[in-house]
C-alpha cells in the first residue's frame, strides 16, 4: 500500500498533536483501539514514524482518538 497524497500532512499534524499534548503512542493506540481501530500498537508506531501507510478510516480514527484524549484532559 502506497502513501496517499494527504497522508504525510495528516501524519505530521498527528505528530505535532502528540508532542504538544504529551500523548504517547501507547495512550493513543489504547484510545484508538477502544474506538474500533484495527491496527495494532506496533502498526500505529510504524505509521507515526512514517514506516507504513494506514487506510484513511484508520488515520481518521487516530486523529479522533488524539482529540478525545486532549478533550478528556481539559
Tab-separated table of C-alpha atoms in Angstrom:
chain	number	residue	atom	x	y	z
A	1	UNK	CA	0.000	0.000	0.000
A	2	UNK	CA	1.460	3.351	-1.002
A	3	UNK	CA	1.091	6.655	0.745
A	4	UNK	CA	-1.963	8.690	-0.221
A	5	UNK	CA	-1.468	12.367	-1.172
A	6	UNK	CA	-2.823	13.802	2.111
A	7	UNK	CA	-1.255	11.205	4.368
A	8	UNK	CA	2.095	12.969	5.014
A	9	UNK	CA	0.317	16.133	6.205
A	10	UNK	CA	-2.119	14.114	8.327
A	11	UNK	CA	0.814	12.256	9.904
A	12	UNK	CA	2.689	15.491	10.531
A	13	UNK	CA	-0.354	17.044	12.190
A	14	UNK	CA	-0.860	13.940	14.352
A	15	UNK	CA	2.801	14.027	15.416
A	16	UNK	CA	2.518	17.714	16.362
A	17	UNK	CA	-0.611	16.958	18.383
A	18	UNK	CA	1.035	14.043	20.186
A	19	UNK	CA	4.090	16.143	21.011
A	20	UNK	CA	2.176	19.268	22.064
A	21	UNK	CA	-0.243	17.304	24.273
A	22	UNK	CA	2.442	14.919	25.567
A	23	UNK	CA	0.494	11.855	24.380
A	24	UNK	CA	2.390	8.597	23.982
A	25	UNK	CA	1.748	6.213	21.128
A	26	UNK	CA	0.604	3.643	23.701
A	27	UNK	CA	-2.015	6.071	25.058
A	28	UNK	CA	-3.115	6.961	21.541
A	29	UNK	CA	-3.350	3.326	20.499
A	30	UNK	CA	-5.391	2.322	23.540
A	31	UNK	CA	-7.988	5.037	22.866
A	32	UNK	CA	-7.949	4.294	19.115
A	33	UNK	CA	-8.390	0.555	19.731
A	34	UNK	CA	-11.342	1.308	22.005
A	35	UNK	CA	-12.905	3.195	19.092
A	36	UNK	CA	-12.758	0.065	16.887
A	37	UNK	CA	-9.356	0.827	15.386
A	38	UNK	CA	-7.939	-2.241	13.682
A	39	UNK	CA	-4.207	-1.504	13.575
A	40	UNK	CA	-2.014	-2.954	16.296
A	41	UNK	CA	0.113	-0.817	18.571
A	42	UNK	CA	3.264	-1.587	16.563
A	43	UNK	CA	1.482	-0.631	13.351
A	44	UNK	CA	0.419	2.696	14.863
A	45	UNK	CA	4.012	3.296	15.978
A	46	UNK	CA	5.232	2.487	12.465
A	47	UNK	CA	2.616	4.828	10.972
A	48	UNK	CA	3.646	7.679	13.276
A	49	UNK	CA	7.267	7.096	12.225
A	50	UNK	CA	6.274	7.111	8.510
A	51	UNK	CA	7.320	3.498	8.005
A	52	UNK	CA	3.913	2.259	6.867
A	53	UNK	CA	0.708	3.657	5.460
A	54	UNK	CA	-2.714	3.242	7.028
A	55	UNK	CA	-6.117	3.449	5.334
A	56	UNK	CA	-7.940	6.790	5.580
A	57	UNK	CA	-10.515	5.449	8.052
A	58	UNK	CA	-7.788	4.309	10.445
A	59	UNK	CA	-5.991	7.662	10.144
A	60	UNK	CA	-9.252	9.436	10.930
A	61	UNK	CA	-9.765	7.236	13.990
A	62	UNK	CA	-6.244	8.057	15.206
A	63	UNK	CA	-6.949	11.782	14.867
A	64	UNK	CA	-10.264	11.381	16.704
A	65	UNK	CA	-8.576	9.408	19.470
A	66	UNK	CA	-5.971	12.142	19.947
A	67	UNK	CA	-8.703	14.805	20.111
A	68	UNK	CA	-10.638	12.768	22.690
A	69	UNK	CA	-7.549	12.356	24.883
A	70	UNK	CA	-6.968	16.105	24.782
A	71	UNK	CA	-10.629	16.814	25.488
A	72	UNK	CA	-10.659	14.431	28.472
A	73	UNK	CA	-7.578	16.132	29.904
A	74	UNK	CA	-9.152	19.605	29.766
